[in-house]
Amino acid sequence: MTCSKQINARAIFLPFLNVNLFPPDLHLQKSSFTRPQTLAFKNGFRVPHRPTVGIGHDPLVSEQLTQQELSELCCEMPGMTYGSYHQTACEDFIPAYVAFDKKVLCYHAYFVEDILYSPEEQDRMRPVVIYYYLEDDSMSIFEPTVQNSGLMQGKRIKRQRFPKNEHGEHFQWKDLNLGMDLEVYGVKYHITHCDAFTKEFMESEGIILNDPEPMPVDPYSKCCNIPVPQYTTPSTFSNMYEFSTMDGKVLCFSALWDDTDSQYDETRRVTITYYLVDNTVEIREVDQPNSGRIPFLMRRKKIPKTLKPVPFPSCVMEISEKEVDEYYSPKDFQLGQTIKILGRCFLLCDCDRFTKEYYQKNHPDMEMTPTEVPKKADKLQEKKDDLLPSMFSIFTGDSYYNGFGSLEDSFQNCLSLIPKPPKMNYLKMLENHGKVLQYSAKLDSQYPQDEARRFILRYYLSNDTISIYEKNTRNSGIIGGKFLKMTRIPKPGSTVENPEFYSPADFAIGATVEVFGHRFVLTDADRYVLTYLESISSQIPSHTLDSLRQKLGVGLSDSQPIKPDTQHTVEKQRDDQLQTRQCCDVDKSFSHSNKNILRFMVNSRLILS
């Protein structure tokens, strides 16, 4: 009441103008100006709502009825009284490639192929299967595969649209029917019948199919399938009768296998089993403990006794019954006699009780007297002495070089089936470890640039190998260093199968050593060489020792005349010693010890170590 009085009092004091003329029920009497609530919570989530009223709960224009709706309310509406009728929704459009996906019409047909220049057949019936794919109106033709036909069968025409005429039209499913000829690329295919799905589809589309026809049979194939009459009288012998009477009856023999022609020269005990039910033979070796052999020798099978002469090599093709004239039978097994089975000789010594009774009943003329089993000739021969006392031994003529590895490898491969590395004489390696015979040599060459080249030849006593190093020579243009790695050097004239290698006995001063096409002349040797060779003087020729003594000046008496070569060598050594002493005196001025000076000169090959 108070608020309305204030409004009326305020309205009285407003000027009487057109602007201030308001409807009496507009906002002068409005008391609520709240905005409608549009935010709410639903299941714990904030959800906005569309407002249904305006500010101050005024009705919205969008929520009010239109003039058309007001006029409809005035009229009679049977739908509100009787209800509205249900309208069916329009079906969705389905394309053909989806509706007819994987739907194929199948027709069986055949075509006739003319055969030229053949007296046995004039034409040939070849069945085919025609597939019609509804999704894109394409077709394909397949020919079923027939074994041993010799024809290119399978896919005849790949999937495509077959032309119908020259106007560019193609065959449709409406053009196909039973009993009609379908001409595709000059070949006429006669349709005989179809499957159940094709028949159901064609009838659903209002097409009446003709009566199905049987598939004709190829006359030539029919003639080939006629069984050939047999002109031989079938045998009255019944395999079933033999099986029922002879099943489980076995002839068992104890035999001795003569294997003296093999590498180990021995005989073995075997058991020969003859099965009467199918005339097969099985051979098993008598198992002995720690023999290392499998007792199974030959599986159960028929053994041919005599073969028919055949025009083809029997070693290439398997032996069949047509090539065998006669198989081994019980009458071929006589005690005390030797029977040859597949190239092996077996001496039949004894049999079991059932075997004796069988021969007494069926073969009384054959004597089944056991034969005394001869004693085993000898066990394996005693192993021979080690043929390889050292790693590098001289071989006999029993081995040959096969081209793989060294000669020792070839010889070791001859001793065992599994290749093994050659044996080494470790005792010799330990006794002669670090013992090296060192010689000086020059190259015997026809080229003048090789005259100044000097080499050091070293012989290693631990493994009888030789290595050669070349000294560095100033202004020679040749780089020194390793000339030949440690290897054995065969003497000239020796063969690959029986080589003869160089030894210390061959290294005399002035001797020529031929190393793989290079000729070296020994000019000097180390003093240790003479000391070692004198310790085994019984194995070294006298001229080798004399040449070393003359070169080293050892063992010469005062009354013995000095040869010019020896005098020249001694003078050269004296000059070398003088040069060495001068070098030592010069180096001592730089505070170097004699030991370091000597080590430097040996490494620099200024003196022979």
Coordinates of C-alpha atoms in Angstrom, one line a residue:
M1 CA 0.0 0.0 0.0
T2 CA 2.8 2.3 0.8
C3 CA 4.6 1.4 -2.4
S4 CA 1.5 2.2 -4.5
K5 CA 1.1 5.5 -2.9
Q6 CA 4.7 6.4 -3.6
I7 CA 4.2 5.5 -7.2
N8 CA 1.0 7.4 -7.6
A9 CA 2.5 10.4 -5.8
R10 CA 5.5 10.2 -8.2
A11 CA 3.1 10.0 -11.2
I12 CA 1.3 13.1 -10.1
F13 CA 4.4 15.1 -10.1
L14 CA 5.4 14.0 -13.7
P15 CA 4.8 16.6 -16.4
F16 CA 1.8 16.0 -18.5
L17 CA 3.7 15.3 -21.7
N18 CA 3.3 12.6 -24.4
V19 CA 6.4 10.9 -23.3
N20 CA 5.1 10.5 -19.8
L21 CA 1.8 9.0 -20.9
F22 CA 2.1 5.3 -19.9
P23 CA -0.6 2.6 -19.8
P24 CA -2.0 2.4 -16.4
D25 CA -1.1 -1.3 -16.0
L26 CA 2.4 -1.3 -17.4
H27 CA 5.3 -1.0 -15.0
L28 CA 3.7 1.5 -12.7
Q29 CA 1.8 -1.4 -11.1
K30 CA 4.6 -4.0 -11.6
S31 CA 6.2 -5.1 -8.4
S32 CA 8.5 -8.2 -9.5
F33 CA 11.5 -7.8 -11.9
T34 CA 13.2 -11.1 -11.3
R35 CA 14.8 -13.0 -14.1
P36 CA 13.8 -16.6 -14.8
Q37 CA 16.1 -19.4 -13.6
T38 CA 17.7 -21.2 -16.5
L39 CA 20.5 -23.1 -14.7
A40 CA 19.7 -26.4 -12.9
F41 CA 21.4 -29.6 -11.7
K42 CA 20.5 -33.0 -13.1
N43 CA 22.2 -36.2 -11.8
G44 CA 24.9 -34.0 -10.3
F45 CA 25.7 -32.1 -13.6
R46 CA 24.9 -28.5 -14.4
V47 CA 22.3 -28.4 -17.1
P48 CA 20.9 -25.2 -18.7
H49 CA 17.2 -24.9 -19.5
R50 CA 15.4 -22.7 -22.0
P51 CA 13.3 -20.0 -20.2
T52 CA 9.6 -20.3 -20.4
V53 CA 8.7 -16.9 -19.0
G54 CA 10.3 -13.5 -19.2
I55 CA 11.5 -11.0 -16.7
G56 CA 9.0 -10.6 -13.9
H57 CA 7.3 -13.8 -15.0
D58 CA 5.9 -12.0 -18.1
P59 CA 4.8 -14.4 -20.9
L60 CA 7.2 -14.8 -23.8
V61 CA 6.1 -14.3 -27.3
S62 CA 7.5 -17.6 -28.4
E63 CA 5.4 -19.4 -25.8
Q64 CA 2.2 -17.8 -26.9
L65 CA -0.2 -19.3 -29.4
T66 CA -0.3 -18.0 -32.9
Q67 CA -3.3 -16.7 -34.6
Q68 CA -3.6 -19.9 -36.7
E69 CA -3.4 -22.0 -33.6
L70 CA -6.1 -19.9 -31.9
S71 CA -8.3 -20.3 -35.0
E72 CA -7.8 -24.1 -35.0
L73 CA -8.9 -24.2 -31.4
C74 CA -12.2 -22.6 -32.4
C75 CA -12.8 -25.3 -35.1
E76 CA -13.5 -29.0 -34.6
M77 CA -10.4 -31.2 -34.6
P78 CA -11.3 -34.9 -35.2
G79 CA -7.7 -35.9 -34.6
M80 CA -7.9 -34.8 -31.0
T81 CA -11.1 -36.8 -30.6
Y82 CA -10.4 -39.9 -32.6
G83 CA -6.6 -39.8 -32.7
S84 CA -4.2 -39.5 -35.6
Y85 CA -3.6 -42.3 -38.1
H86 CA 0.0 -43.9 -38.4
Q87 CA 2.0 -43.0 -41.4
T88 CA 4.6 -45.5 -42.6
A89 CA 8.1 -44.2 -42.9
C90 CA 9.8 -44.2 -46.3
E91 CA 12.3 -47.0 -46.7
D92 CA 16.0 -46.0 -47.0
F93 CA 17.6 -46.2 -50.4
I94 CA 19.9 -49.2 -50.7
P95 CA 22.3 -49.3 -53.7
A96 CA 22.7 -52.3 -55.9
Y97 CA 26.2 -53.1 -54.9
V98 CA 25.0 -53.4 -51.3
A99 CA 21.7 -55.2 -51.9
F100 CA 23.3 -57.8 -54.3
D101 CA 26.6 -58.1 -52.6
K102 CA 27.9 -61.7 -52.7
K103 CA 24.9 -62.9 -54.6
V104 CA 25.9 -64.9 -57.6
L105 CA 23.8 -66.9 -60.1
C106 CA 25.4 -70.2 -61.1
Y107 CA 24.6 -72.0 -64.3
H108 CA 26.1 -75.3 -65.5
A109 CA 26.9 -75.6 -69.2
Y110 CA 29.1 -77.3 -71.7
F111 CA 30.8 -76.5 -75.1
V112 CA 31.9 -78.8 -77.9
E113 CA 35.5 -78.7 -78.9
D114 CA 36.4 -80.1 -82.4
I115 CA 39.3 -82.5 -82.5
L116 CA 41.3 -82.6 -85.7
Y117 CA 43.4 -85.4 -87.1
S118 CA 42.4 -87.9 -84.5
P119 CA 40.9 -91.3 -85.4
E120 CA 39.8 -92.0 -81.8
E121 CA 37.6 -88.9 -81.3
Q122 CA 36.0 -86.2 -83.5
D123 CA 34.8 -83.8 -80.8
R124 CA 35.1 -83.5 -77.0
M125 CA 32.4 -82.4 -74.5
R126 CA 33.9 -80.0 -71.9
P127 CA 31.7 -79.0 -69.0
V128 CA 31.9 -75.4 -67.6
V129 CA 30.3 -73.3 -64.8
I130 CA 29.0 -69.8 -65.6
Y131 CA 28.8 -67.3 -62.8
Y132 CA 26.7 -64.2 -62.9
Y133 CA 27.5 -61.5 -60.3
L134 CA 24.3 -59.4 -59.6
E135 CA 26.1 -56.5 -58.0
D136 CA 27.7 -55.3 -61.2
D137 CA 26.2 -57.5 -63.9
S138 CA 29.6 -59.2 -64.6
M139 CA 30.1 -62.8 -65.6
S140 CA 33.0 -65.4 -65.5
I141 CA 33.4 -68.9 -66.8
F142 CA 35.3 -71.7 -65.1
E143 CA 36.1 -75.2 -66.2
P144 CA 36.3 -77.9 -63.5
T145 CA 39.7 -79.6 -63.3
V146 CA 39.9 -83.2 -64.3
Q147 CA 43.0 -85.2 -63.3
N148 CA 45.2 -86.5 -66.0
S149 CA 43.2 -84.8 -68.7
G150 CA 46.2 -83.0 -70.2
L151 CA 44.1 -79.9 -70.9
M152 CA 44.5 -76.3 -69.7
Q153 CA 41.6 -76.2 -67.3
G154 CA 40.4 -73.7 -64.6
K155 CA 39.5 -70.1 -65.4
R156 CA 38.5 -69.8 -69.0
I157 CA 37.2 -66.2 -69.0
K158 CA 37.9 -63.8 -66.2
R159 CA 35.2 -61.7 -64.5
Q160 CA 33.9 -59.1 -66.9
R161 CA 30.7 -57.9 -68.7
F162 CA 30.1 -60.2 -71.7
P163 CA 29.1 -58.3 -74.9
K164 CA 25.7 -59.3 -76.3
N165 CA 25.8 -57.8 -79.8
E166 CA 27.6 -55.3 -81.9
H167 CA 25.5 -52.4 -80.6
G168 CA 27.4 -52.3 -77.3
E169 CA 24.8 -54.1 -75.2
H170 CA 25.8 -56.6 -72.5
F171 CA 24.2 -59.8 -71.2
Q172 CA 21.8 -59.3 -68.3
W173 CA 20.4 -61.8 -65.9
K174 CA 17.1 -61.5 -67.8
D175 CA 18.8 -62.9 -70.9
L176 CA 19.8 -66.2 -69.3
N177 CA 17.7 -69.3 -69.2
L178 CA 18.0 -73.1 -69.2
G179 CA 18.4 -74.9 -72.5
M180 CA 19.7 -71.8 -74.4
D181 CA 23.0 -71.2 -76.1
L182 CA 25.2 -68.5 -74.8
E183 CA 27.8 -67.3 -77.4
V184 CA 30.8 -65.6 -75.8
Y185 CA 33.8 -64.6 -78.0
G186 CA 32.9 -67.1 -80.7
V187 CA 32.3 -70.1 -78.4
K188 CA 28.8 -71.4 -77.8
Y189 CA 28.0 -72.6 -74.3
H190 CA 24.8 -74.6 -73.9
I191 CA 23.2 -74.1 -70.5
T192 CA 21.9 -77.3 -69.0
H193 CA 20.8 -76.6 -65.4
C194 CA 21.4 -74.2 -62.4
D195 CA 21.6 -74.3 -58.7
A196 CA 18.7 -73.7 -56.2
F197 CA 19.5 -70.1 -55.4
T198 CA 19.5 -69.2 -59.1
K199 CA 16.1 -70.9 -59.7
E200 CA 14.6 -69.2 -56.7
F201 CA 15.9 -65.7 -57.7
M202 CA 14.7 -66.1 -61.3
E203 CA 11.2 -67.2 -60.3
S204 CA 10.9 -64.3 -57.7
E205 CA 11.6 -61.9 -60.6
G206 CA 8.8 -63.5 -62.7
I207 CA 11.0 -65.4 -65.2
I208 CA 9.9 -69.0 -65.9
L209 CA 12.9 -71.3 -66.3
N210 CA 12.9 -74.1 -68.9
D211 CA 13.3 -77.7 -67.8
P212 CA 16.8 -78.7 -66.8
E213 CA 18.8 -81.0 -69.1
P214 CA 21.3 -83.7 -68.2
M215 CA 25.0 -83.1 -68.7
P216 CA 26.2 -85.2 -71.7
V217 CA 29.1 -87.5 -71.2
D218 CA 32.2 -87.3 -73.2
P219 CA 32.3 -90.3 -75.5
Y220 CA 36.1 -90.6 -75.5
S221 CA 36.2 -90.5 -71.7
K222 CA 33.5 -93.1 -71.6
C223 CA 35.5 -95.4 -73.8
C224 CA 38.6 -95.0 -71.6
N225 CA 36.6 -95.9 -68.5
I226 CA 35.5 -99.2 -69.9
P227 CA 37.4 -101.9 -67.9
V228 CA 39.8 -104.0 -69.9
P229 CA 38.9 -107.7 -70.0
Q230 CA 41.3 -110.0 -68.3
Y231 CA 42.5 -112.9 -70.5
T232 CA 44.3 -114.7 -67.7
T233 CA 42.6 -117.1 -65.3
P234 CA 42.6 -115.8 -61.8
S235 CA 44.7 -117.9 -59.3
T236 CA 42.9 -120.2 -56.9
F237 CA 45.4 -119.3 -54.2
S238 CA 43.8 -117.3 -51.5
N239 CA 45.9 -114.8 -49.5
M240 CA 43.4 -115.0 -46.8
Y241 CA 43.9 -118.7 -46.5
E242 CA 47.6 -118.3 -46.2
F243 CA 47.2 -115.5 -43.6
S244 CA 44.9 -117.7 -41.5
T245 CA 47.2 -120.7 -41.6
M246 CA 50.6 -119.1 -41.6
D247 CA 50.1 -116.1 -39.4
G248 CA 52.6 -116.1 -36.5
K249 CA 54.7 -118.9 -38.0
V250 CA 58.3 -117.8 -38.3
L251 CA 61.5 -119.6 -39.4
C252 CA 64.5 -118.4 -37.3
F253 CA 68.1 -119.0 -38.3
S254 CA 71.4 -118.2 -36.5
A255 CA 74.0 -117.1 -39.1
L256 CA 77.4 -115.6 -39.3
W257 CA 78.0 -112.6 -41.5
D258 CA 81.4 -112.8 -43.2
D259 CA 82.6 -109.2 -43.2
T260 CA 86.3 -109.9 -43.7
D261 CA 86.6 -107.7 -46.8
S262 CA 85.8 -104.6 -44.8
Q263 CA 88.3 -102.3 -43.1
Y264 CA 88.1 -104.0 -39.8
D265 CA 88.2 -107.6 -41.1
E266 CA 85.7 -109.3 -38.7
T267 CA 82.7 -111.6 -38.6
R268 CA 79.4 -110.8 -36.9
R269 CA 76.6 -113.0 -35.5
V270 CA 73.1 -112.3 -37.0
T271 CA 69.6 -113.6 -36.7
I272 CA 67.7 -114.3 -40.0
T273 CA 63.9 -114.4 -39.6
Y274 CA 61.7 -115.7 -42.4
Y275 CA 58.0 -114.9 -42.2
L276 CA 55.9 -117.6 -43.8
V277 CA 52.8 -115.5 -44.0
D278 CA 54.1 -113.2 -46.7
N279 CA 57.6 -114.7 -47.6
T280 CA 59.5 -111.7 -46.2
V281 CA 62.9 -111.8 -44.5
E282 CA 64.3 -109.7 -41.7
I283 CA 67.9 -109.6 -40.5
R284 CA 69.0 -108.4 -37.1
E285 CA 72.5 -108.4 -35.6
V286 CA 73.1 -110.0 -32.3
D287 CA 73.5 -107.2 -29.8
Q288 CA 76.8 -107.3 -27.9
P289 CA 77.5 -105.0 -25.0
N290 CA 79.6 -101.9 -25.8
S291 CA 79.7 -102.8 -29.5
G292 CA 78.7 -99.3 -30.5
R293 CA 76.4 -100.7 -33.3
I294 CA 72.7 -100.7 -33.9
P295 CA 71.5 -104.4 -33.9
F296 CA 69.1 -103.6 -36.8
L297 CA 70.6 -104.7 -40.1
M298 CA 67.8 -105.1 -42.7
R299 CA 64.1 -104.4 -42.5
R300 CA 61.4 -106.9 -43.2
K301 CA 60.9 -107.3 -47.0
K302 CA 61.0 -109.7 -49.9
I303 CA 64.4 -110.6 -51.1
P304 CA 64.8 -111.1 -54.9
K305 CA 66.8 -114.2 -55.8
T306 CA 67.0 -113.8 -59.6
L307 CA 66.0 -110.8 -61.7
K308 CA 64.7 -110.7 -65.3
P309 CA 66.9 -109.0 -67.9
V310 CA 65.5 -105.5 -68.4
P311 CA 66.5 -102.9 -71.1
F312 CA 66.9 -100.1 -68.6
P313 CA 69.5 -99.7 -65.8
S314 CA 68.2 -101.3 -62.7
C315 CA 70.3 -99.1 -60.4
V316 CA 68.1 -96.1 -61.4
M317 CA 64.6 -97.5 -60.9
E318 CA 63.2 -99.3 -58.0
I319 CA 62.8 -103.1 -58.4
S320 CA 59.2 -104.2 -58.8
E321 CA 57.6 -107.6 -59.1
K322 CA 57.7 -107.4 -62.9
E323 CA 61.5 -107.3 -62.8
V324 CA 61.9 -110.2 -60.3
D325 CA 61.9 -113.7 -61.7
E326 CA 62.1 -115.5 -58.3
Y327 CA 62.1 -114.6 -54.6
Y328 CA 63.9 -116.4 -51.8
S329 CA 61.8 -119.3 -50.4
P330 CA 62.3 -121.6 -47.4
K331 CA 64.0 -124.2 -49.6
D332 CA 66.8 -121.8 -50.2
F333 CA 67.8 -121.8 -46.5
Q334 CA 70.0 -124.8 -45.9
L335 CA 72.1 -125.2 -42.8
G336 CA 75.8 -125.3 -43.4
Q337 CA 75.6 -123.4 -46.6
T338 CA 76.3 -119.7 -47.4
I339 CA 73.4 -117.6 -48.7
K340 CA 74.0 -114.3 -50.4
I341 CA 71.4 -111.6 -49.5
L342 CA 71.8 -108.2 -51.2
G343 CA 75.5 -108.6 -51.7
R344 CA 76.3 -109.9 -48.1
C345 CA 77.3 -113.5 -47.5
F346 CA 75.7 -115.3 -44.5
L347 CA 76.7 -118.7 -43.2
L348 CA 73.6 -120.5 -41.8
C349 CA 74.8 -122.3 -38.6
D350 CA 71.7 -123.3 -36.6
C351 CA 67.9 -122.9 -36.3
D352 CA 65.2 -123.2 -33.7
R353 CA 63.0 -126.1 -32.9
F354 CA 60.0 -125.0 -34.9
T355 CA 62.1 -124.5 -38.0
K356 CA 63.5 -128.0 -37.8
E357 CA 59.9 -129.4 -37.5
Y358 CA 58.8 -127.3 -40.4
Y359 CA 61.6 -128.6 -42.7
Q360 CA 61.0 -132.3 -41.6
K361 CA 57.3 -131.9 -42.5
N362 CA 57.5 -129.9 -45.7
H363 CA 61.1 -130.5 -46.9
P364 CA 62.2 -133.9 -45.6
D365 CA 65.0 -134.2 -48.2
M366 CA 66.8 -131.2 -46.7
E367 CA 69.2 -132.0 -43.8
M368 CA 69.0 -129.5 -41.0
T369 CA 72.1 -130.5 -39.1
P370 CA 73.6 -127.6 -37.1
T371 CA 77.0 -126.4 -38.1
E372 CA 79.7 -125.6 -35.5
V373 CA 80.1 -121.8 -35.4
P374 CA 83.7 -120.9 -36.2
K375 CA 85.5 -118.9 -33.7
K376 CA 85.7 -115.3 -34.3
A377 CA 88.8 -114.8 -36.4
D378 CA 90.3 -111.9 -34.5
K379 CA 88.9 -109.0 -32.7
L380 CA 89.7 -105.6 -34.1
Q381 CA 93.3 -105.4 -35.0
E382 CA 95.5 -103.8 -32.5
K383 CA 95.8 -100.1 -33.0
K384 CA 98.9 -99.2 -34.9
D385 CA 101.5 -97.0 -33.4
D386 CA 100.8 -93.4 -33.7
L387 CA 101.6 -92.4 -37.2
L388 CA 102.0 -88.8 -36.3
P389 CA 104.7 -88.7 -33.6
S390 CA 105.2 -85.0 -34.4
M391 CA 103.1 -82.3 -35.9
F392 CA 105.3 -82.4 -39.1
S393 CA 106.2 -85.9 -39.8
I394 CA 107.2 -87.5 -43.1
F395 CA 104.3 -89.4 -44.7
T396 CA 104.1 -92.7 -46.3
G397 CA 102.5 -93.5 -49.6
D398 CA 99.3 -94.6 -47.9
S399 CA 97.9 -91.1 -47.8
Y400 CA 97.4 -88.5 -50.5
Y401 CA 96.9 -84.8 -50.6
N402 CA 93.3 -83.8 -51.3
G403 CA 93.9 -80.1 -51.7
F404 CA 92.2 -79.0 -48.4
G405 CA 94.5 -77.5 -45.7
S406 CA 97.9 -78.9 -45.2
L407 CA 99.3 -82.4 -45.9
E408 CA 98.8 -83.3 -42.3
D409 CA 95.1 -82.5 -42.6
S410 CA 94.8 -84.9 -45.5
F411 CA 96.6 -87.6 -43.7
Q412 CA 94.5 -87.1 -40.5
N413 CA 91.3 -87.3 -42.6
C414 CA 92.4 -90.8 -43.8
L415 CA 92.5 -92.1 -40.3
S416 CA 88.9 -91.3 -39.3
L417 CA 85.6 -90.6 -40.9
I418 CA 85.1 -87.4 -38.9
P419 CA 87.8 -84.9 -39.8
K420 CA 90.1 -84.0 -36.9
P421 CA 93.0 -81.5 -36.6
P422 CA 96.5 -82.9 -37.0
K423 CA 98.2 -84.1 -33.9
M424 CA 101.1 -82.0 -32.5
N425 CA 104.2 -83.2 -30.7
Y426 CA 103.9 -81.1 -27.6
L427 CA 107.0 -82.6 -26.0
K428 CA 109.1 -81.4 -28.9
M429 CA 107.5 -78.0 -28.7
L430 CA 108.3 -77.7 -24.9
E431 CA 111.9 -78.9 -25.2
N432 CA 112.7 -76.6 -28.1
H433 CA 110.7 -73.6 -27.1
G434 CA 112.5 -70.4 -28.0
K435 CA 115.4 -72.2 -29.8
V436 CA 116.0 -70.5 -33.2
L437 CA 118.8 -71.0 -35.7
Q438 CA 119.6 -67.8 -37.4
Y439 CA 121.4 -67.4 -40.7
S440 CA 122.3 -64.4 -42.9
A441 CA 121.5 -64.8 -46.6
K442 CA 121.5 -62.9 -49.8
L443 CA 119.3 -63.2 -52.8
D444 CA 120.6 -65.0 -55.8
S445 CA 119.0 -63.1 -58.6
Q446 CA 119.8 -62.0 -62.1
Y447 CA 118.6 -58.5 -61.5
P448 CA 121.3 -56.0 -60.4
Q449 CA 119.0 -54.2 -58.0
D450 CA 118.8 -57.4 -55.9
E451 CA 122.5 -57.7 -55.2
A452 CA 122.4 -55.3 -52.2
R453 CA 119.4 -57.0 -50.5
R454 CA 120.2 -58.9 -47.3
F455 CA 118.0 -61.3 -45.4
I456 CA 117.9 -63.1 -42.1
L457 CA 116.7 -66.7 -42.3
R458 CA 115.4 -68.2 -39.0
Y459 CA 114.8 -71.9 -38.4
Y460 CA 112.5 -72.7 -35.5
L461 CA 113.3 -76.0 -33.8
S462 CA 109.9 -76.3 -32.0
N463 CA 107.9 -76.8 -35.2
D464 CA 110.5 -77.1 -38.0
T465 CA 109.3 -73.9 -39.7
I466 CA 111.3 -71.2 -41.5
S467 CA 110.7 -67.4 -41.5
I468 CA 112.6 -64.8 -43.6
Y469 CA 113.1 -61.1 -42.8
E470 CA 114.6 -58.6 -45.1
K471 CA 117.0 -55.9 -43.7
N472 CA 116.4 -52.3 -44.5
T473 CA 118.9 -51.0 -47.0
R474 CA 119.4 -47.3 -47.5
N475 CA 118.5 -45.8 -50.9
S476 CA 117.5 -49.2 -52.2
G477 CA 113.8 -48.3 -52.8
I478 CA 112.8 -51.6 -51.2
I479 CA 110.9 -51.7 -47.9
G480 CA 112.3 -54.3 -45.6
G481 CA 110.4 -56.4 -43.0
K482 CA 108.7 -59.7 -43.1
F483 CA 109.5 -61.6 -46.4
L484 CA 108.1 -65.0 -45.4
K485 CA 106.0 -66.0 -42.4
M486 CA 106.6 -69.2 -40.4
T487 CA 106.1 -72.1 -42.8
R488 CA 107.8 -75.3 -43.9
I489 CA 109.7 -75.1 -47.1
P490 CA 109.9 -78.3 -49.3
K491 CA 113.0 -79.1 -51.1
P492 CA 113.1 -78.7 -54.9
G493 CA 112.2 -82.0 -56.7
S494 CA 109.9 -83.3 -54.0
T495 CA 106.3 -84.2 -54.7
V496 CA 103.1 -82.9 -53.1
E497 CA 102.2 -86.4 -51.9
N498 CA 105.6 -87.2 -50.5
P499 CA 107.3 -83.9 -49.7
E500 CA 110.8 -83.5 -48.2
F501 CA 111.4 -80.4 -46.2
Y502 CA 114.5 -78.4 -45.3
S503 CA 116.3 -79.2 -42.0
P504 CA 119.3 -77.7 -40.2
A505 CA 121.5 -80.4 -41.9
D506 CA 120.9 -78.7 -45.3
F507 CA 121.9 -75.2 -44.1
A508 CA 125.6 -75.0 -44.8
I509 CA 127.5 -71.8 -45.4
G510 CA 127.4 -71.1 -49.2
A511 CA 124.4 -73.5 -49.7
T512 CA 121.5 -72.4 -51.8
V513 CA 118.0 -72.5 -50.4
E514 CA 115.1 -72.4 -52.8
V515 CA 112.0 -70.8 -51.3
F516 CA 109.0 -70.9 -53.5
G517 CA 110.9 -69.7 -56.6
H518 CA 113.4 -67.5 -54.8
R519 CA 117.0 -68.6 -54.4
F520 CA 118.8 -67.6 -51.2
V521 CA 122.6 -68.1 -50.6
L522 CA 123.6 -68.5 -46.9
T523 CA 126.4 -66.2 -46.1
D524 CA 126.7 -66.3 -42.3
A525 CA 125.2 -67.9 -39.2
D526 CA 124.9 -67.2 -35.5
R527 CA 127.4 -68.8 -33.1
Y528 CA 124.5 -70.6 -31.4
V529 CA 123.9 -72.5 -34.7
L530 CA 127.3 -74.1 -34.5
T531 CA 126.9 -74.9 -30.8
Y532 CA 123.5 -76.6 -31.3
L533 CA 124.6 -78.6 -34.4
E534 CA 127.7 -79.8 -32.6
S535 CA 125.5 -81.2 -29.9
I536 CA 123.7 -83.3 -32.5
S537 CA 126.7 -83.9 -34.7
S538 CA 125.7 -87.5 -35.4
Q539 CA 122.7 -86.2 -37.3
I540 CA 124.5 -83.4 -39.2
P541 CA 126.8 -83.9 -42.2
S542 CA 130.4 -83.1 -41.7
H543 CA 130.6 -80.5 -44.5
T544 CA 127.9 -78.5 -42.9
L545 CA 129.8 -78.3 -39.6
D546 CA 133.1 -77.5 -41.4
S547 CA 131.5 -74.6 -43.3
L548 CA 130.2 -73.2 -40.1
R549 CA 133.5 -73.6 -38.3
Q550 CA 135.4 -71.9 -41.1
K551 CA 132.9 -69.0 -41.2
L552 CA 132.9 -68.5 -37.5
G553 CA 136.7 -69.2 -37.1
V554 CA 136.2 -71.9 -34.5
G555 CA 138.4 -75.0 -34.3
L556 CA 141.2 -73.8 -36.7
S557 CA 144.8 -74.6 -35.5
D558 CA 147.8 -72.3 -36.1
S559 CA 149.4 -74.7 -38.5
Q560 CA 146.2 -74.8 -40.7
P561 CA 146.4 -72.4 -43.6
I562 CA 143.7 -69.8 -43.7
K563 CA 141.8 -69.7 -46.9
P564 CA 141.3 -66.4 -48.8
D565 CA 137.6 -66.5 -48.2
T566 CA 138.0 -67.0 -44.5
Q567 CA 140.7 -64.3 -44.3
H568 CA 138.4 -61.9 -46.1
T569 CA 135.5 -62.8 -43.7
V570 CA 137.7 -62.3 -40.6
E571 CA 138.9 -58.9 -41.9
K572 CA 135.3 -57.9 -42.6
Q573 CA 134.2 -59.0 -39.1
R574 CA 137.2 -57.0 -37.6
D575 CA 136.1 -53.9 -39.5
D576 CA 132.5 -54.4 -38.3
Q577 CA 133.7 -54.7 -34.7
L578 CA 135.9 -51.6 -35.1
Q579 CA 132.9 -49.7 -36.4
T580 CA 130.8 -51.0 -33.6
R581 CA 133.3 -49.9 -31.0
Q582 CA 133.5 -46.4 -32.6
C583 CA 129.8 -46.1 -32.4
C584 CA 129.9 -47.2 -28.8
D585 CA 132.5 -44.6 -28.0
V586 CA 130.5 -41.8 -29.7
D587 CA 127.3 -42.9 -27.9
K588 CA 129.1 -43.0 -24.5
S589 CA 129.8 -39.3 -24.8
F590 CA 126.0 -38.9 -24.6
S591 CA 125.8 -40.9 -21.4
H592 CA 124.3 -44.1 -22.9
S593 CA 125.1 -47.5 -21.3
N594 CA 126.6 -50.3 -23.3
K595 CA 123.5 -52.4 -22.8
N596 CA 121.2 -49.8 -24.4
I597 CA 123.7 -49.2 -27.2
L598 CA 123.8 -52.9 -28.0
R599 CA 120.0 -53.3 -27.9
F600 CA 119.7 -50.3 -30.3
M601 CA 122.2 -51.8 -32.7
V602 CA 120.5 -55.2 -32.7
N603 CA 117.1 -53.7 -33.3
S604 CA 118.6 -51.5 -36.1
R605 CA 120.3 -54.6 -37.6
L606 CA 123.7 -53.0 -37.5
I607 CA 125.0 -56.2 -36.0
L608 CA 123.8 -59.8 -36.3
S609 CA 122.1 -60.8 -33.0

